[in-house]
C-alpha cells in the first residue's frame, strides 16, 4: 500500500465508510445505505474540496482516531465534538491540515450522535455496486472500522472548489418528523392515527442505521392479519406487533411484512441520524389523508 | 389494481395475486427500458409492485389502470439450473407434510419450473414460486440461528436458496454449491425477479464436466 492511506488507531463504537449509497438495487434485496446524515456528509466533503460522492467516515457517539500516512486536509462535521491533531485542539466544521503521521482524534460527540470525517481525495475502498458504503443489514461494503486497519485514500482532485466554513444545523432538541399517510394506514384504527400524530414518543436506544425505533403509546391495529411481503421505502414508518413505530433509515430491508402506517419526508431524516436516545419525537401530519383508491 | 401513494415519490401498486404482480413487473421493466417510464426502483413483492423515485406518482397512479398489461408468457428467457443435493435436515418433515416417501421430495421438487417472484431478506435471496399449491409447508416453529450458505429451503408457497449463512426459519431440503450472490460478478445476483429456475438433483458432490 502507498502512503495514500490512513491507519485506524481507535475505531470507536461504530465507525463506517459511507457515501451517497447504492440506490437502484432494491429489487435484489440491496438497501440504499449511505450516510445517515447526508447533508453533513456533503458539507464535510465541500470543506475539503471533494465531490459530494466521495466516501467519508461516519462515527457513532465516541468518534475515532486515525493516523494518515500522507499530509491530508480533513474536515469533521455532523455532531459537534472536540477535534485534536497530535493532542492539540483543532477546529470542528472547518478544514484542518493534518501532517503525515500525525494523530487525528475525533472525540465524543458533545451533542448529536454521528460525526462525519472527510479527507481530501476521499476514502477509496473498493466500491460494491457503485458505492463504498458499509451496509450493516446485508454486509455489503467494507466492514466497520477495526483498530489497526488501514484504509486507502484517493488522490485529491483540483476540480472542486473548497469552502472554509459552512453553517451546520445543531442536533435536534426535539425530532419533528413530518409524515404522510402510509399505504397500510387502513390497517390501523382511526384512534391509532390520532395517537401517532398527537402523543409523545421518544427515540429508543435500540435505534441504529436500519431504523429509528421509538418508545411511546402502541398503535392499535384495526384488524389482525398477516401482510404479504411488500416493498419498503426510506422513511417508511413500519409498525411491528408491539405497536411501536419504527422509521426506516438508510440500511432498511427492501421488502417487509409489517404494515406501514405513515411515511416520513426524506428531508426530515437527516435530523433522525443525530437524535440521542430519549430525544422527544413528534410525528406531524403533513397532507395526512386516506389514500385515494384508483378504480 | 390499486395504486397507493407512499410518501412523496413512491407508489405501491396492489394486484389481486402474485401472477398479476409478476405480469405488471415485466410490463414496468419494458416501459422503463423503452424510456416511457422514469423510475429509480421497481420492487416486485408477493402481491404488489413498489415504484420508488417517481417524478409524478399521482399521474402514474392515475394512468396505470388504463395500461394494457400482457399476461406473463409461460416460457421466456433461459432457465437457470441449480444443482441440488437433496440432503437437508428437514427432508423427512417435508415428506411427512406432503404425505409422500422421503425419496419423492427430490423428484417432486425438481419436476417443477420456478420463477423468481421477488427478492428481499438478503442480497441475492429470491422468493421462487412454481411448486403446486398442495406442497406448501409452514415455517419451522423455531427458526435456526444459523442456516448454512447454499441451503435450499421451503416456506409457504416459496422455495429459496440462502446466499450466505444467516438465521432462518425455512424448511431445509437440500444444498447447492452454486454461488448465488457475488458482488464482484456481473450480474451480482443470479436470482433476480423474473428469472426462470430449475433444480437439478445431484447425488454426489458436483465435479467439473470433462472437456469444458
Short mmCIF file of C-alpha atoms in Angstrom, two decimals:
data_model
loop_
_atom_site.label_atom_id
_atom_site.label_comp_id
_atom_site.label_asym_id
_atom_site.label_seq_id
_atom_site.Cartn_x
_atom_site.Cartn_y
_atom_site.Cartn_z
CA UNK A 1 0.00 0.00 0.00
CA UNK A 2 1.20 3.51 -0.84
CA UNK A 3 1.24 6.44 1.54
CA UNK A 4 -2.24 7.28 0.26
CA UNK A 5 -3.75 5.58 3.25
CA UNK A 6 -4.64 6.01 6.88
CA UNK A 7 -4.25 3.70 9.89
CA UNK A 8 -7.05 3.27 12.36
CA UNK A 9 -5.73 3.91 15.87
CA UNK A 10 -9.08 3.91 17.69
CA UNK A 11 -12.09 2.54 15.79
CA UNK A 12 -14.75 3.90 18.15
CA UNK A 13 -18.08 2.28 18.98
CA UNK A 14 -19.15 2.02 15.33
CA UNK A 15 -17.34 3.82 12.56
CA UNK A 16 -18.22 3.00 8.97
CA UNK A 17 -17.31 4.21 5.50
CA UNK A 18 -20.24 5.99 3.86
CA UNK A 19 -21.02 7.83 0.66
CA UNK A 20 -24.30 8.61 -1.09
CA UNK A 21 -25.27 4.92 -1.06
CA UNK A 22 -26.27 2.42 -3.73
CA UNK A 23 -29.79 3.18 -4.94
CA UNK A 24 -31.23 1.17 -7.82
CA UNK A 25 -30.74 -2.34 -6.43
CA UNK A 26 -33.73 -2.68 -4.10
CA UNK A 27 -35.23 -5.38 -6.36
CA UNK A 28 -32.22 -7.57 -5.48
CA UNK A 29 -32.72 -7.07 -1.76
CA UNK A 30 -29.92 -4.47 -1.57
CA UNK A 31 -30.66 -1.46 0.68
CA UNK A 32 -29.79 2.06 -0.44
CA UNK A 33 -27.43 2.54 2.54
CA UNK A 34 -25.21 5.68 2.50
CA UNK A 35 -24.56 8.36 5.13
CA UNK A 36 -27.49 8.69 7.57
CA UNK A 37 -26.95 12.46 7.80
CA UNK A 38 -26.41 13.11 4.09
CA UNK A 39 -26.30 16.92 4.33
CA UNK A 40 -23.47 16.64 6.89
CA UNK A 41 -21.55 14.20 4.68
CA UNK A 42 -21.91 16.57 1.73
CA UNK A 43 -20.78 19.56 3.81
CA UNK A 44 -17.56 17.96 5.08
CA UNK A 45 -16.74 16.94 1.51
CA UNK A 46 -17.18 20.56 0.40
CA UNK A 47 -14.88 21.71 3.18
CA UNK A 48 -12.01 19.60 1.84
CA UNK A 49 -12.78 20.16 -1.85
CA UNK A 50 -14.18 16.68 -2.55
CA UNK A 51 -17.07 15.92 -4.89
CA UNK A 52 -20.30 15.10 -2.98
CA UNK A 53 -20.00 11.39 -3.75
CA UNK A 54 -16.59 10.97 -2.05
CA UNK A 55 -16.60 8.44 0.79
CA UNK A 56 -16.27 9.75 4.36
CA UNK A 57 -16.18 8.16 7.82
CA UNK A 58 -19.38 8.09 9.87
CA UNK A 59 -18.74 7.70 13.61
CA UNK A 60 -21.24 6.84 16.33
CA UNK A 61 -21.17 8.65 19.71
CA UNK A 62 -17.48 8.35 20.65
CA UNK A 63 -15.70 9.29 17.41
CA UNK A 64 -12.49 7.62 16.25
CA UNK A 65 -8.78 8.30 15.83
CA UNK A 66 -6.74 7.81 12.68
CA UNK A 67 -3.18 8.43 11.54
CA UNK A 68 -2.92 9.48 7.88
CA UNK A 69 0.28 8.36 6.10
CA UNK A 70 0.33 11.43 3.88
CA UNK A 71 -0.47 15.04 4.69
CA UNK A 72 -4.24 15.42 4.35
CA UNK A 73 -6.86 18.10 4.57
CA UNK A 74 -9.58 16.89 6.90
CA UNK A 75 -12.97 18.25 7.97
CA UNK A 76 -15.16 16.98 10.78
CA UNK A 77 -18.88 17.81 10.87
CA UNK A 78 -22.29 16.43 11.75
CA UNK A 79 -22.42 16.03 15.53
CA UNK A 80 -20.31 18.69 17.31
CA UNK A 81 -17.26 17.17 19.02
CA UNK A 82 -13.72 18.05 20.10
CA UNK A 83 -11.09 17.52 17.40
CA UNK A 84 -7.37 17.26 18.09
CA UNK A 85 -4.25 16.79 15.96
CA UNK A 86 -1.39 15.24 17.94
CA UNK A 87 -3.18 16.33 21.09
CA UNK A 88 -3.59 19.99 20.07
CA UNK A 89 -7.13 21.34 19.64
CA UNK A 90 -8.23 21.80 16.02
CA UNK A 91 -11.42 23.34 14.64
CA UNK A 92 -14.61 21.39 14.11
CA UNK A 93 -16.60 22.20 10.97
CA UNK A 94 -13.63 23.70 9.13
CA UNK A 95 -10.75 22.34 7.03
CA UNK A 96 -7.75 21.17 9.06
CA UNK A 97 -4.30 20.28 7.73
CA UNK A 98 -3.06 17.04 9.30
CA UNK A 99 0.63 16.32 8.64
CA UNK A 100 1.70 12.83 7.54
CA UNK A 101 1.99 10.58 10.58
CA UNK A 102 0.07 12.88 12.94
CA UNK A 103 -2.81 11.57 15.03
CA UNK A 104 -6.26 12.95 14.21
CA UNK A 105 -8.63 12.35 17.09
CA UNK A 106 -12.36 12.86 16.62
CA UNK A 107 -13.74 12.97 20.15
CA UNK A 108 -17.02 12.00 21.76
CA UNK A 109 -20.00 13.93 20.42
CA UNK A 110 -20.96 16.82 22.70
CA UNK A 111 -24.46 16.65 21.28
CA UNK A 112 -25.87 14.58 18.42
CA UNK A 113 -24.75 11.06 17.55
CA UNK A 114 -22.82 10.83 14.27
CA UNK A 115 -19.72 12.73 13.16
CA UNK A 116 -18.62 12.80 9.54
CA UNK A 117 -14.93 12.93 8.70
CA UNK A 118 -13.86 13.86 5.17
CA UNK A 119 -10.29 13.51 3.82
CA UNK A 120 -9.21 15.26 0.62
CA UNK A 121 -9.32 12.56 -2.07
CA UNK A 122 -11.90 10.58 -0.10
CA UNK A 123 -11.69 7.10 1.41
CA UNK A 124 -11.11 4.89 -1.61
CA UNK A 125 -12.03 1.36 -0.53
CA UNK A 126 -13.27 -0.85 -3.36
CA UNK A 127 -16.82 0.11 -4.39
CA UNK A 128 -19.56 -2.54 -4.35
CA UNK A 129 -22.39 -1.96 -6.83
CA UNK A 130 -21.20 1.61 -7.33
CA UNK A 131 -20.90 2.57 -3.65
CA UNK A 132 -18.27 2.38 -0.91
CA UNK A 133 -20.89 2.42 1.86
CA UNK A 134 -20.92 -0.14 4.64
CA UNK A 135 -24.38 -1.70 4.72
CA UNK A 136 -24.89 -3.21 8.16
CA UNK A 137 -28.06 -5.11 7.24
CA UNK A 138 -26.70 -7.08 4.31
CA UNK A 139 -22.96 -6.90 4.97
CA UNK A 140 -22.06 -5.18 1.69
CA UNK A 141 -19.17 -2.74 1.51
CA UNK A 142 -16.19 -2.62 3.88
CA UNK A 143 -16.62 -3.93 7.43
CA UNK A 144 -16.93 -1.34 10.22
CA UNK A 145 -13.54 0.11 11.16
CA UNK A 146 -11.35 -2.03 13.39
CA UNK A 147 -8.38 -0.76 15.36
CA UNK A 148 -5.22 -1.47 13.34
CA UNK A 149 -6.99 -1.47 9.98
CA UNK A 150 -5.56 0.51 7.07
CA UNK A 151 -7.87 2.33 4.67
CA UNK A 152 -6.77 3.61 1.25
CA UNK A 153 -7.22 7.29 0.43
CA UNK A 154 -7.85 8.72 -3.02
CA UNK A 155 -5.77 11.37 -4.71
CA UNK A 156 -7.01 14.91 -4.07
CA UNK A 157 -8.53 16.43 -7.19
CA UNK A 158 -8.30 20.05 -8.22
CA UNK A 159 -11.72 20.30 -9.83
CA UNK A 160 -13.79 21.10 -6.79
CA UNK A 161 -13.80 24.44 -5.01
CA UNK A 162 -13.09 24.24 -1.30
CA UNK A 163 -15.04 26.30 1.17
CA UNK A 164 -13.67 27.45 4.52
CA UNK A 165 -16.81 27.37 6.59
CA UNK A 166 -20.38 26.18 6.15
CA UNK A 167 -23.33 26.50 8.53
CA UNK A 168 -24.41 23.19 10.02
CA UNK A 169 -27.66 22.56 11.86
CA UNK A 170 -27.46 21.71 15.56
CA UNK A 171 -28.64 18.25 16.62
CA UNK A 172 -32.36 18.31 17.41
CA UNK A 173 -33.66 19.00 20.92
CA UNK A 174 -36.93 17.60 19.62
CA UNK A 175 -37.17 15.47 16.49
CA UNK A 176 -40.01 16.70 14.31
CA UNK A 177 -40.91 14.23 11.57
CA UNK A 178 -43.49 15.32 9.00
CA UNK A 179 -45.49 12.34 7.80
CA UNK A 180 -47.98 11.48 5.09
CA UNK A 181 -50.31 8.51 5.38
CA UNK A 182 -48.68 5.19 4.57
CA UNK A 183 -50.03 2.59 2.16
CA UNK A 184 -51.33 0.44 5.05
CA UNK A 185 -52.81 3.22 7.21
CA UNK A 186 -56.15 1.43 6.88
CA UNK A 187 -54.72 -1.49 8.90
CA UNK A 188 -54.88 0.81 11.93
CA UNK A 189 -57.78 2.30 13.85
CA UNK A 190 -58.62 5.99 13.45
CA UNK A 191 -57.58 6.36 17.10
CA UNK A 192 -54.14 4.93 16.24
CA UNK A 193 -53.58 7.58 13.57
CA UNK A 194 -54.58 10.20 16.09
CA UNK A 195 -52.19 8.69 18.65
CA UNK A 196 -49.30 8.78 16.19
CA UNK A 197 -49.69 12.47 15.43
CA UNK A 198 -50.70 13.81 18.83
CA UNK A 199 -48.94 11.75 21.51
CA UNK A 200 -45.36 11.95 22.72
CA UNK A 201 -42.74 9.50 21.50
CA UNK A 202 -39.04 9.33 22.28
CA UNK A 203 -36.03 7.91 20.43
CA UNK A 204 -35.28 4.39 21.66
CA UNK A 205 -31.71 3.31 22.45
CA UNK A 206 -32.34 0.33 20.14
CA UNK A 207 -32.14 2.68 17.13
CA UNK A 208 -29.46 2.01 14.52
CA UNK A 209 -28.68 2.57 10.84
CA UNK A 210 -31.56 0.25 9.91
CA UNK A 211 -34.28 2.06 11.80
CA UNK A 212 -35.12 4.77 14.30
CA UNK A 213 -37.05 2.89 16.96
CA UNK A 214 -39.40 4.80 19.19
CA UNK A 215 -40.89 4.43 22.64
CA UNK A 216 -44.40 5.63 23.32
CA UNK A 217 -48.01 4.52 23.05
CA UNK A 218 -48.62 1.43 20.91
CA UNK A 219 -50.62 1.90 17.72
CA UNK A 220 -53.76 -0.20 17.66
CA UNK A 221 -54.42 -2.36 14.60
CA UNK A 222 -57.90 -2.26 13.03
CA UNK A 223 -57.61 -5.98 12.43
CA UNK A 224 -55.08 -8.72 12.99
CA UNK A 225 -53.83 -10.27 9.84
CA UNK A 226 -50.63 -11.02 8.03
CA UNK A 227 -49.47 -8.76 5.27
CA UNK A 228 -47.69 -10.47 2.38
CA UNK A 229 -44.16 -9.04 1.94
CA UNK A 230 -44.08 -5.75 0.05
CA UNK A 231 -41.55 -3.14 -0.99
CA UNK A 232 -40.41 -0.63 1.64
CA UNK A 233 -39.20 2.95 1.11
CA UNK A 234 -36.73 5.08 3.06
CA UNK A 235 -38.70 6.87 5.79
CA UNK A 236 -41.44 4.24 5.98
CA UNK A 237 -42.99 4.11 9.48
CA UNK A 238 -43.41 0.39 9.97
CA UNK A 239 -45.35 -0.95 12.93
CA UNK A 240 -44.22 -4.33 14.28
CA UNK A 241 -46.52 -6.42 16.52
CA UNK A 242 -45.54 -4.43 19.65
CA UNK A 243 -47.24 -1.37 18.12
CA UNK A 244 -44.21 0.97 18.44
CA UNK A 245 -43.42 2.84 15.22
CA UNK A 246 -40.03 2.21 13.56
CA UNK A 247 -38.80 4.74 10.98
CA UNK A 248 -36.75 3.03 8.27
CA UNK A 249 -33.32 4.59 7.72
CA UNK A 250 -30.62 4.00 5.09
CA UNK A 251 -29.88 0.29 5.78
CA UNK A 252 -33.57 -0.73 5.96
CA UNK A 253 -34.76 -4.02 4.44
CA UNK A 254 -36.09 -3.52 0.91
CA UNK A 255 -39.17 -5.69 1.48
CA UNK A 256 -41.06 -6.33 4.66
CA UNK A 257 -44.23 -7.79 6.07
CA UNK A 258 -45.37 -5.33 8.75
CA UNK A 259 -47.82 -2.59 7.78
CA UNK A 260 -46.54 0.91 7.03
CA UNK A 261 -48.79 3.43 8.78
CA UNK A 262 -47.06 6.59 7.55
CA UNK A 263 -44.06 7.85 5.61
CA UNK A 264 -41.62 10.49 6.87
CA UNK A 265 -40.42 13.21 4.48
CA UNK A 266 -36.95 12.35 3.29
CA UNK A 267 -35.68 15.84 4.14
CA UNK A 268 -36.53 15.25 7.83
CA UNK A 269 -34.46 12.07 8.13
CA UNK A 270 -31.04 13.71 8.49
CA UNK A 271 -32.06 15.03 11.91
CA UNK A 272 -33.05 11.48 12.90
CA UNK A 273 -29.39 10.48 12.45
CA UNK A 274 -28.41 12.96 15.18
CA UNK A 275 -31.19 12.34 17.71
CA UNK A 276 -29.94 10.90 21.00
CA UNK A 277 -31.87 8.11 22.72
CA UNK A 278 -34.54 9.84 24.81
CA UNK A 279 -34.99 12.76 22.40
CA UNK A 280 -38.70 13.61 22.09
CA UNK A 281 -40.18 12.69 18.71
CA UNK A 282 -43.22 14.39 17.25
CA UNK A 283 -44.90 12.95 14.14
CA UNK A 284 -46.57 15.88 12.40
CA UNK A 285 -49.33 15.30 9.87
CA UNK A 286 -48.37 16.81 6.52
CA UNK A 287 -51.07 16.02 3.99
CA UNK A 288 -52.32 13.17 6.17
CA UNK A 289 -55.26 11.87 4.21
CA UNK A 290 -56.63 8.46 3.42
CA UNK A 291 -55.09 7.26 0.13
CA UNK A 292 -57.39 7.59 -2.84
CA UNK A 293 -58.35 4.33 -4.44
CA UNK A 294 -57.85 4.01 -8.16
CA UNK A 295 -60.78 2.07 -9.67
CA UNK B 1 -55.46 -2.90 -9.18
CA UNK B 2 -55.00 -0.22 -6.54
CA UNK B 3 -52.22 2.36 -6.60
CA UNK B 4 -51.44 3.59 -3.09
CA UNK B 5 -49.28 6.68 -2.53
CA UNK B 6 -46.16 6.07 -0.41
CA UNK B 7 -44.60 9.35 0.70
CA UNK B 8 -43.75 11.99 -1.88
CA UNK B 9 -42.06 9.96 -4.60
CA UNK B 10 -43.41 6.41 -4.50
CA UNK B 11 -46.41 4.32 -5.36
CA UNK B 12 -47.37 0.84 -4.13
CA UNK B 13 -49.41 -0.96 -6.75
CA UNK B 14 -51.56 -3.71 -5.29
CA UNK B 15 -52.62 -6.61 -7.53
CA UNK B 16 -55.01 -9.44 -6.85
CA UNK B 17 -52.33 -12.16 -6.88
CA UNK B 18 -48.67 -12.94 -7.47
CA UNK B 19 -49.15 -13.78 -11.14
CA UNK B 20 -50.64 -10.34 -11.81
CA UNK B 21 -47.81 -8.72 -9.85
CA UNK B 22 -45.23 -10.55 -11.97
CA UNK B 23 -47.00 -9.50 -15.18
CA UNK B 24 -47.08 -5.85 -14.10
CA UNK B 25 -43.42 -6.09 -13.09
CA UNK B 26 -42.49 -7.34 -16.58
CA UNK B 27 -44.51 -4.52 -18.18
CA UNK B 28 -42.89 -1.89 -15.92
CA UNK B 29 -39.42 -3.13 -16.87
CA UNK B 30 -40.40 -2.99 -20.55
CA UNK B 31 -41.68 0.59 -20.22
CA UNK B 32 -38.61 1.71 -18.29
CA UNK B 33 -36.29 0.15 -20.87
CA UNK B 34 -38.14 1.90 -23.71
CA UNK B 35 -37.91 5.26 -21.93
CA UNK B 36 -41.69 5.58 -21.37
CA UNK B 37 -41.33 5.41 -17.60
CA UNK B 38 -38.79 7.17 -15.37
CA UNK B 39 -38.44 5.47 -12.01
CA UNK B 40 -35.44 4.64 -9.79
CA UNK B 41 -36.60 1.42 -8.16
CA UNK B 42 -39.10 -1.22 -9.30
CA UNK B 43 -39.57 -3.67 -6.44
CA UNK B 44 -41.95 -6.56 -7.02
CA UNK B 45 -43.18 -8.48 -3.98
CA UNK B 46 -45.80 -11.12 -3.13
CA UNK B 47 -48.84 -9.23 -4.47
CA UNK B 48 -47.53 -5.72 -5.05
CA UNK B 49 -45.02 -3.75 -7.07
CA UNK B 50 -43.36 -0.70 -5.49
CA UNK B 51 -42.34 2.16 -7.76
CA UNK B 52 -39.88 4.41 -5.90
CA UNK B 53 -38.26 7.56 -7.23
CA UNK B 54 -41.10 8.80 -9.47
CA UNK B 55 -41.27 12.44 -10.55
CA UNK B 56 -45.06 12.46 -10.51
CA UNK B 57 -46.54 9.49 -8.63
CA UNK B 58 -50.05 10.94 -8.87
CA UNK B 59 -50.00 10.95 -12.65
CA UNK B 60 -48.52 7.44 -12.92
CA UNK B 61 -51.10 6.18 -10.40
CA UNK B 62 -53.93 7.64 -12.44
CA UNK B 63 -52.62 6.23 -15.73
CA UNK B 64 -51.76 2.71 -14.54
CA UNK B 65 -55.29 1.22 -14.61
CA UNK B 66 -55.58 2.18 -18.28
CA UNK B 67 -52.46 0.26 -19.27
CA UNK B 68 -52.66 -2.83 -21.39
CA UNK B 69 -50.68 -5.37 -19.36
CA UNK B 70 -49.96 -8.57 -21.29
CA UNK B 71 -50.15 -11.72 -19.18
CA UNK B 72 -46.80 -13.33 -18.49
CA UNK B 73 -45.56 -15.52 -21.30
CA UNK B 74 -45.31 -19.04 -19.78
CA UNK B 75 -41.81 -19.51 -21.16
CA UNK B 76 -39.50 -16.57 -21.71
CA UNK B 77 -35.76 -16.36 -21.25
CA UNK B 78 -33.22 -19.02 -20.39
CA UNK B 79 -33.67 -21.34 -17.43
CA UNK B 80 -31.11 -21.15 -14.63
CA UNK B 81 -30.27 -24.68 -13.49
CA UNK B 82 -29.38 -25.05 -9.82
CA UNK B 83 -27.71 -28.36 -8.95
CA UNK B 84 -29.01 -29.61 -5.59
CA UNK B 85 -28.12 -32.38 -3.18
CA UNK B 86 -31.45 -33.25 -1.58
CA UNK B 87 -29.96 -33.97 1.84
CA UNK B 88 -31.46 -31.23 4.05
CA UNK B 89 -32.17 -31.84 7.75
CA UNK B 90 -35.91 -31.14 7.25
CA UNK B 91 -36.38 -33.55 4.34
CA UNK B 92 -38.32 -36.06 6.46
CA UNK B 93 -40.58 -33.34 7.91
CA UNK B 94 -41.35 -32.02 4.44
CA UNK B 95 -42.07 -35.51 3.17
CA UNK B 96 -44.46 -36.01 6.10
CA UNK B 97 -46.23 -32.71 5.32
CA UNK B 98 -46.60 -33.77 1.72
CA UNK B 99 -47.62 -37.33 2.65
CA UNK B 100 -45.01 -38.89 0.40
CA UNK B 101 -41.94 -41.09 0.93
CA UNK B 102 -38.76 -39.11 1.66
CA UNK B 103 -37.28 -40.16 -1.65
CA UNK B 104 -40.12 -38.46 -3.55
CA UNK B 105 -39.32 -34.93 -2.29
CA UNK B 106 -36.43 -34.53 -4.73
CA UNK B 107 -38.49 -35.91 -7.62
CA UNK B 108 -41.45 -33.57 -6.94
CA UNK B 109 -39.34 -30.50 -6.24
CA UNK B 110 -37.09 -30.93 -9.26
CA UNK B 111 -40.06 -31.55 -11.59
CA UNK B 112 -41.41 -28.01 -11.09
CA UNK B 113 -40.32 -24.97 -13.05
CA UNK B 114 -39.80 -21.98 -10.78
CA UNK B 115 -39.74 -18.27 -11.33
CA UNK B 116 -38.21 -15.61 -9.08
CA UNK B 117 -41.27 -13.70 -7.90
CA UNK B 118 -39.30 -11.19 -5.84
CA UNK B 119 -36.16 -10.72 -3.76
CA UNK B 120 -35.53 -9.48 -0.24
CA UNK B 121 -34.27 -10.69 3.16
CA UNK B 122 -30.67 -10.60 1.92
CA UNK B 123 -28.92 -9.61 -1.31
CA UNK B 124 -29.44 -12.41 -3.81
CA UNK B 125 -32.22 -14.15 -1.87
CA UNK B 126 -35.09 -14.88 -4.25
CA UNK B 127 -38.63 -15.95 -3.41
CA UNK B 128 -39.30 -18.63 -6.04
CA UNK B 129 -42.82 -19.66 -6.99
CA UNK B 130 -43.79 -22.68 -9.09
CA UNK B 131 -44.35 -25.54 -6.66
CA UNK B 132 -48.00 -26.66 -6.83
CA UNK B 133 -50.14 -25.27 -4.02
CA UNK B 134 -50.64 -28.60 -2.26
CA UNK B 135 -46.90 -28.71 -1.49
CA UNK B 136 -46.91 -25.56 0.64
CA UNK B 137 -45.25 -26.09 4.04
CA UNK B 138 -45.24 -23.96 7.20
CA UNK B 139 -42.09 -22.31 8.53
CA UNK B 140 -40.32 -24.17 11.31
CA UNK B 141 -41.76 -23.47 14.76
CA UNK B 142 -38.31 -22.40 15.98
CA UNK B 143 -36.00 -20.66 13.49
CA UNK B 144 -32.41 -21.88 13.27
CA UNK B 145 -29.80 -19.40 14.47
CA UNK B 146 -27.59 -20.27 11.51
CA UNK B 147 -28.58 -21.77 8.19
CA UNK B 148 -25.55 -22.72 6.05
CA UNK B 149 -24.89 -20.85 2.81
CA UNK B 150 -26.35 -22.65 -0.22
CA UNK B 151 -29.21 -24.26 1.72
CA UNK B 152 -32.28 -24.92 -0.44
CA UNK B 153 -35.38 -24.27 1.63
CA UNK B 154 -39.18 -24.15 1.55
CA UNK B 155 -41.73 -21.93 3.32
CA UNK B 156 -45.34 -21.25 2.39
CA UNK B 157 -45.62 -21.17 -1.40
CA UNK B 158 -41.93 -20.31 -1.82
CA UNK B 159 -38.60 -22.01 -2.42
CA UNK B 160 -35.41 -20.08 -1.62
CA UNK B 161 -31.65 -20.57 -1.54
CA UNK B 162 -29.70 -18.89 1.29
CA UNK B 163 -26.96 -16.83 -0.42
CA UNK B 164 -24.93 -16.65 2.78
CA UNK B 165 -25.07 -18.16 6.26
CA UNK B 166 -27.81 -16.45 8.25
CA UNK B 167 -30.57 -17.18 10.75
CA UNK B 168 -33.65 -18.67 9.10
CA UNK B 169 -36.93 -20.41 9.74
CA UNK B 170 -37.46 -22.16 6.43
CA UNK B 171 -37.53 -25.95 5.99
CA UNK B 172 -34.17 -27.12 4.62
CA UNK B 173 -34.45 -29.79 1.94
CA UNK B 174 -31.05 -29.61 0.26
CA UNK B 175 -27.94 -27.67 -0.61
CA UNK B 176 -26.15 -26.28 -3.64
CA UNK B 177 -22.58 -25.15 -4.36
CA UNK B 178 -23.78 -22.56 -6.87
CA UNK B 179 -22.75 -19.07 -5.74
CA UNK B 180 -25.96 -17.05 -5.95
CA UNK B 181 -24.51 -13.71 -4.92
CA UNK B 182 -21.06 -12.40 -5.82
CA UNK B 183 -20.76 -8.63 -5.90
CA UNK B 184 -17.61 -8.86 -7.98
CA UNK B 185 -19.56 -10.65 -10.73
CA UNK B 186 -21.91 -9.17 -13.34
CA UNK B 187 -24.69 -9.74 -12.55
CA UNK B 188 -24.02 -9.96 -8.82
CA UNK B 189 -27.28 -11.85 -8.22
CA UNK B 190 -28.12 -14.95 -10.27
CA UNK B 191 -31.67 -14.76 -8.92
CA UNK B 192 -33.43 -11.53 -9.86
CA UNK B 193 -37.17 -11.06 -10.31
CA UNK B 194 -38.49 -12.86 -13.40
CA UNK B 195 -35.63 -15.37 -13.74
CA UNK B 196 -36.77 -18.95 -14.50
CA UNK B 197 -35.20 -21.68 -12.39
CA UNK B 198 -34.99 -25.46 -12.32
CA UNK B 199 -33.45 -27.54 -9.55
CA UNK B 200 -31.41 -30.48 -10.83
CA UNK B 201 -30.79 -33.34 -8.37
CA UNK B 202 -27.17 -34.33 -7.72
CA UNK B 203 -26.43 -37.45 -5.75
CA UNK B 204 -22.74 -36.73 -5.15
CA UNK B 205 -20.68 -33.55 -4.86
CA UNK B 206 -20.59 -31.95 -8.32
CA UNK B 207 -17.38 -32.45 -10.28
CA UNK B 208 -16.40 -30.21 -13.20
CA UNK B 209 -17.54 -31.68 -16.52
CA UNK B 210 -14.70 -33.12 -18.57
CA UNK B 211 -13.54 -31.15 -21.58
CA UNK B 212 -15.02 -27.81 -20.61
#
